[in-house]
CSV table of C-alpha atoms in Angstrom, one decimal:
chain,number,residue,atom,x,y,z
A,1,ASP,CA,-88.6,134.5,-2.3
A,2,VAL,CA,-87.4,134.5,1.7
A,3,LYS,CA,-88.1,136.9,4.2
A,4,VAL,CA,-88.5,138.2,7.3
A,5,THR,CA,-91.6,139.4,8.4
A,6,GLN,CA,-92.6,141.1,11.0
A,7,SER,CA,-95.9,141.1,12.3
A,8,SER,CA,-97.3,144.2,13.0
A,9,ARG,CA,-96.0,147.5,10.5
A,10,TYR,CA,-97.7,149.9,13.0
A,11,LEU,CA,-98.6,150.1,16.3
A,12,VAL,CA,-99.6,152.5,18.7
A,13,LYS,CA,-98.9,152.1,22.2
A,14,ARG,CA,-100.1,153.4,25.6
A,15,THR,CA,-97.0,154.3,27.8
A,16,GLY,CA,-96.4,151.5,31.2
A,17,GLU,CA,-97.5,148.7,28.3
A,18,LYS,CA,-95.4,145.3,27.7
A,19,VAL,CA,-95.6,145.2,24.3
A,20,PHE,CA,-95.1,142.6,22.2
A,21,LEU,CA,-93.3,141.9,18.7
A,22,GLU,CA,-93.0,139.7,16.7
A,23,CYS,CA,-90.6,138.7,13.6
A,24,VAL,CA,-90.0,135.1,12.2
A,25,GLN,CA,-87.3,133.5,9.1
A,26,ASP,CA,-88.0,130.7,7.2
A,27,MET,CA,-84.4,130.8,5.5
A,28,ASP,CA,-83.3,128.8,8.6
A,29,HIS,CA,-80.8,131.2,9.7
A,30,GLU,CA,-79.3,130.9,12.5
A,31,ASN,CA,-79.0,135.1,14.2
A,32,MET,CA,-81.1,137.3,14.4
A,33,PHE,CA,-80.9,141.0,15.0
A,34,TRP,CA,-83.6,143.0,16.9
A,35,TYR,CA,-82.2,147.2,16.0
A,36,ARG,CA,-83.9,150.8,16.6
A,37,GLN,CA,-83.5,153.2,13.2
A,38,ASP,CA,-83.3,157.3,13.9
A,39,PRO,CA,-82.8,159.9,12.3
A,40,GLY,CA,-79.6,161.0,12.9
A,41,LEU,CA,-79.3,158.2,15.0
A,42,GLY,CA,-79.0,155.0,12.4
A,43,LEU,CA,-79.3,151.5,13.6
A,44,ARG,CA,-78.9,150.7,16.2
A,45,LEU,CA,-78.3,147.4,17.9
A,46,ILE,CA,-80.6,145.5,21.0
A,47,TYR,CA,-80.8,142.3,20.9
A,48,PHE,CA,-79.1,139.9,19.1
A,49,SER,CA,-80.1,135.8,19.5
A,50,TYR,CA,-77.3,133.3,17.8
A,51,ASP,CA,-79.4,130.3,18.7
A,52,VAL,CA,-82.1,128.6,19.3
A,53,LYS,CA,-82.9,129.9,23.6
A,54,MET,CA,-79.1,132.4,23.3
A,55,LYS,CA,-79.8,135.6,23.5
A,56,GLU,CA,-77.3,138.9,24.0
A,57,LYS,CA,-77.4,142.7,24.3
A,58,GLY,CA,-76.1,144.7,21.6
A,59,ASP,CA,-75.8,148.3,22.3
A,60,ILE,CA,-79.0,150.2,23.3
A,61,PRO,CA,-80.8,147.3,25.4
A,62,GLU,CA,-82.4,148.8,28.6
A,63,GLY,CA,-85.7,148.4,28.6
A,64,TYR,CA,-85.8,145.6,26.4
A,65,SER,CA,-85.7,142.1,26.4
A,66,VAL,CA,-86.3,140.2,23.8
A,67,SER,CA,-87.4,135.6,23.1
A,68,ARG,CA,-86.0,133.4,21.2
A,69,GLU,CA,-87.7,129.6,22.1
A,70,LYS,CA,-87.2,129.1,18.3
A,71,LYS,CA,-85.3,129.0,15.7
A,72,GLU,CA,-87.7,131.4,13.1
A,73,ARG,CA,-89.1,132.7,15.9
A,74,PHE,CA,-87.2,135.7,17.7
A,75,SER,CA,-90.1,138.0,19.8
A,76,LEU,CA,-88.5,142.1,21.1
A,77,ILE,CA,-90.7,143.3,24.2
A,78,LEU,CA,-90.6,146.1,25.6
A,79,GLU,CA,-91.7,145.5,29.4
A,80,SER,CA,-92.9,148.7,30.6
A,81,ALA,CA,-92.7,151.2,27.1
A,82,SER,CA,-91.8,154.8,27.1
A,83,THR,CA,-92.2,157.4,25.0
A,84,ASN,CA,-88.2,157.3,24.3
A,85,GLN,CA,-89.0,154.1,22.5
A,86,THR,CA,-91.0,155.9,20.2
A,87,SER,CA,-89.5,154.2,16.8
A,88,MET,CA,-88.7,152.0,14.2
A,89,TYR,CA,-87.5,148.8,15.0
A,90,LEU,CA,-86.0,146.1,12.3
A,91,CYS,CA,-85.8,142.7,12.4
A,92,ALA,CA,-82.8,141.1,10.8
A,93,SER,CA,-81.0,136.5,9.8
A,94,SER,CA,-78.3,136.5,8.2
A,95,LEU,CA,-76.4,132.9,8.3
A,96,ILE,CA,-73.2,132.6,11.2
A,97,ALA,CA,-71.0,132.9,8.4
A,98,PRO,CA,-68.7,136.1,8.8
A,99,ARG,CA,-69.5,136.9,5.3
A,100,SER,CA,-72.8,136.0,5.2
A,101,GLY,CA,-75.6,139.8,4.9
A,102,TYR,CA,-78.5,140.6,7.1
A,103,THR,CA,-81.7,140.3,5.6
A,104,PHE,CA,-84.4,142.7,7.1
A,105,GLY,CA,-87.5,142.5,7.7
A,106,SER,CA,-89.9,146.0,6.5
A,107,GLY,CA,-89.8,147.6,10.2
A,108,THR,CA,-92.4,147.9,12.6
A,109,ARG,CA,-93.7,151.9,13.4
A,110,LEU,CA,-93.8,151.4,16.8
A,111,THR,CA,-95.4,155.6,19.1
A,112,VAL,CA,-96.4,155.2,22.4
A,113,VAL,CA,-97.9,158.0,23.6
B,1,GLN,CA,-65.1,158.1,16.5
B,2,LYS,CA,-67.4,155.5,14.7
B,3,GLU,CA,-65.5,152.9,13.7
B,4,VAL,CA,-68.1,154.2,9.9
B,5,GLU,CA,-68.3,157.6,9.0
B,6,GLN,CA,-70.7,158.2,6.8
B,7,ASP,CA,-71.7,161.6,5.1
B,8,PRO,CA,-76.2,161.3,5.6
B,9,GLY,CA,-76.8,163.9,3.2
B,10,PRO,CA,-79.2,164.2,1.8
B,11,LEU,CA,-77.9,164.1,-1.4
B,12,SER,CA,-80.5,166.0,-3.9
B,13,VAL,CA,-79.8,165.6,-8.1
B,14,PRO,CA,-81.2,166.1,-11.3
B,15,GLU,CA,-82.3,162.5,-13.6
B,16,GLY,CA,-79.5,161.5,-14.5
B,17,ALA,CA,-76.1,161.8,-12.7
B,18,ILE,CA,-73.8,159.8,-10.8
B,19,VAL,CA,-74.1,159.8,-7.9
B,20,SER,CA,-71.2,158.7,-5.3
B,21,LEU,CA,-71.5,157.6,-1.6
B,22,ASN,CA,-69.3,157.3,0.2
B,23,CYS,CA,-68.1,155.7,3.0
B,24,THR,CA,-65.0,155.8,5.9
B,25,TYR,CA,-63.6,153.3,8.1
B,26,SER,CA,-61.7,153.9,10.9
B,27,ASN,CA,-61.1,149.5,11.5
B,28,SER,CA,-58.0,147.7,9.1
B,29,ALA,CA,-59.5,144.7,9.7
B,30,PHE,CA,-63.0,144.9,8.7
B,31,GLN,CA,-62.7,142.3,4.8
B,32,TYR,CA,-66.0,143.0,3.8
B,33,PHE,CA,-67.7,145.8,2.4
B,34,MET,CA,-72.0,146.1,1.3
B,35,TRP,CA,-74.2,148.6,0.8
B,36,TYR,CA,-77.8,148.7,1.4
B,37,ARG,CA,-81.0,150.1,0.0
B,38,GLN,CA,-83.3,152.1,2.2
B,39,TYR,CA,-87.1,152.3,1.4
B,40,SER,CA,-88.2,154.7,2.8
B,41,ARG,CA,-90.9,153.0,5.6
B,42,LYS,CA,-89.0,150.1,4.6
B,43,GLY,CA,-86.6,147.9,5.1
B,44,PRO,CA,-82.7,147.9,4.7
B,45,GLU,CA,-82.2,145.1,1.3
B,46,LEU,CA,-78.9,144.6,0.5
B,47,LEU,CA,-77.9,146.2,-3.1
B,48,MET,CA,-74.0,145.8,-3.2
B,49,TYR,CA,-71.3,143.0,-1.5
B,50,THR,CA,-67.5,142.9,-2.8
B,51,TYR,CA,-64.4,141.8,-0.6
B,52,SER,CA,-61.9,142.9,0.2
B,53,SER,CA,-59.8,145.6,-2.6
B,54,GLY,CA,-61.4,146.3,-6.1
B,55,ASN,CA,-64.0,146.8,-8.1
B,56,LYS,CA,-67.2,145.5,-8.5
B,57,GLU,CA,-70.5,146.3,-11.0
B,58,ASP,CA,-73.5,145.4,-11.0
B,59,GLY,CA,-75.6,146.8,-14.1
B,60,ARG,CA,-75.3,151.0,-13.2
B,61,PHE,CA,-74.3,149.9,-10.0
B,62,THR,CA,-70.3,149.7,-8.9
B,63,ALA,CA,-68.7,149.9,-5.7
B,64,GLN,CA,-65.0,150.7,-4.8
B,65,VAL,CA,-62.9,149.5,-2.5
B,66,ASP,CA,-59.6,151.0,-1.4
B,67,LYS,CA,-58.9,149.5,1.5
B,68,SER,CA,-55.5,151.0,1.3
B,69,SER,CA,-57.1,154.5,2.3
B,70,LYS,CA,-60.2,153.1,5.3
B,71,TYR,CA,-63.1,153.9,2.4
B,72,ILE,CA,-65.2,152.5,0.2
B,73,SER,CA,-67.5,154.0,-2.7
B,74,LEU,CA,-70.6,152.9,-4.2
B,75,PHE,CA,-70.7,154.5,-7.4
B,76,ILE,CA,-74.5,154.6,-9.7
B,77,ARG,CA,-74.6,156.2,-13.6
B,78,ASP,CA,-78.1,157.5,-14.9
B,79,SER,CA,-79.7,157.4,-11.4
B,80,GLN,CA,-83.4,157.6,-11.7
B,81,PRO,CA,-86.4,159.1,-9.4
B,82,SER,CA,-86.4,155.1,-8.1
B,83,ASP,CA,-82.4,154.8,-6.8
B,84,SER,CA,-84.6,158.4,-4.2
B,85,ALA,CA,-83.6,156.3,-1.4
B,86,THR,CA,-81.3,155.5,1.8
B,87,TYR,CA,-77.7,153.4,0.9
B,88,LEU,CA,-76.3,152.0,4.3
B,89,CYS,CA,-72.7,150.7,4.3
B,90,ALA,CA,-71.5,148.2,6.4
B,91,MET,CA,-68.9,146.2,7.5
B,92,SER,CA,-67.9,142.5,8.5
B,93,LEU,CA,-64.2,142.0,9.4
B,94,GLY,CA,-64.3,138.4,8.3
B,95,GLY,CA,-64.7,136.6,11.0
B,96,LEU,CA,-67.1,135.6,13.3
B,97,SER,CA,-67.0,138.7,16.5
B,98,GLY,CA,-68.8,137.9,20.5
B,99,GLY,CA,-69.6,133.8,18.1
B,100,TYR,CA,-71.7,135.6,16.0
B,101,ASN,CA,-71.5,137.5,12.6
B,102,LYS,CA,-71.7,140.5,13.5
B,103,LEU,CA,-72.0,143.8,11.2
B,104,ILE,CA,-71.2,147.5,10.8
B,105,PHE,CA,-73.9,150.0,9.5
B,106,GLY,CA,-73.0,153.3,8.6
B,107,ALA,CA,-75.5,156.1,9.5
B,108,GLY,CA,-76.7,156.3,6.0
B,109,THR,CA,-76.7,158.9,3.5
B,110,ARG,CA,-80.6,159.9,2.0
B,111,LEU,CA,-80.4,160.4,-2.1
B,112,ALA,CA,-83.4,161.8,-3.4
B,113,VAL,CA,-82.4,162.3,-7.8
B,114,HIS,CA,-85.1,164.9,-8.9
B,115,PRO,CA,-86.3,164.6,-12.3
């Protein structure tokens, strides 16, 4: 069963900590994405990557960075966690073909205290 | 104006009802239309996928696209409590946008089916 795996389901971190969220896909997908999902705001794209070592900013990149050293792994980094980054974080991957849907991970619920 | 508009609900229906979920969009260039289902505390999963206008049926689910009205719908027949979830519509231009496969998502409609 193909999947996208996020390393943690729940995380609690302190303000100012550096936080790493890991995502691994086993489908050989070229594209990978990080979203955050908040009530009333829907899915908001933070960063995406269309190839190894390539990254592009999404709609809300401030306070975040990413790393894609291998095709199957895409990491989201919160440089200095703040309470307004408390959210559900979703990783997704897709083929490069425009008609392809995204496959999502189960999400990481991050709470910053 | 958002590219994709979706009523957030919540929508509450009795078991067995026919449910209609809808999205409107502003960009006539969208060609691929999808519906995702998201259970509580889970990631979205692809439910239905259609290309251009027309209907597509899969069991109790029917996806409908009306490109002339820029309107898409998901119908659920004989709804079950297990259908309780958030449903997100998503759309694609049909070509690479900025070098990648870009989907535009609606905000999601929360559906509750009660016994």
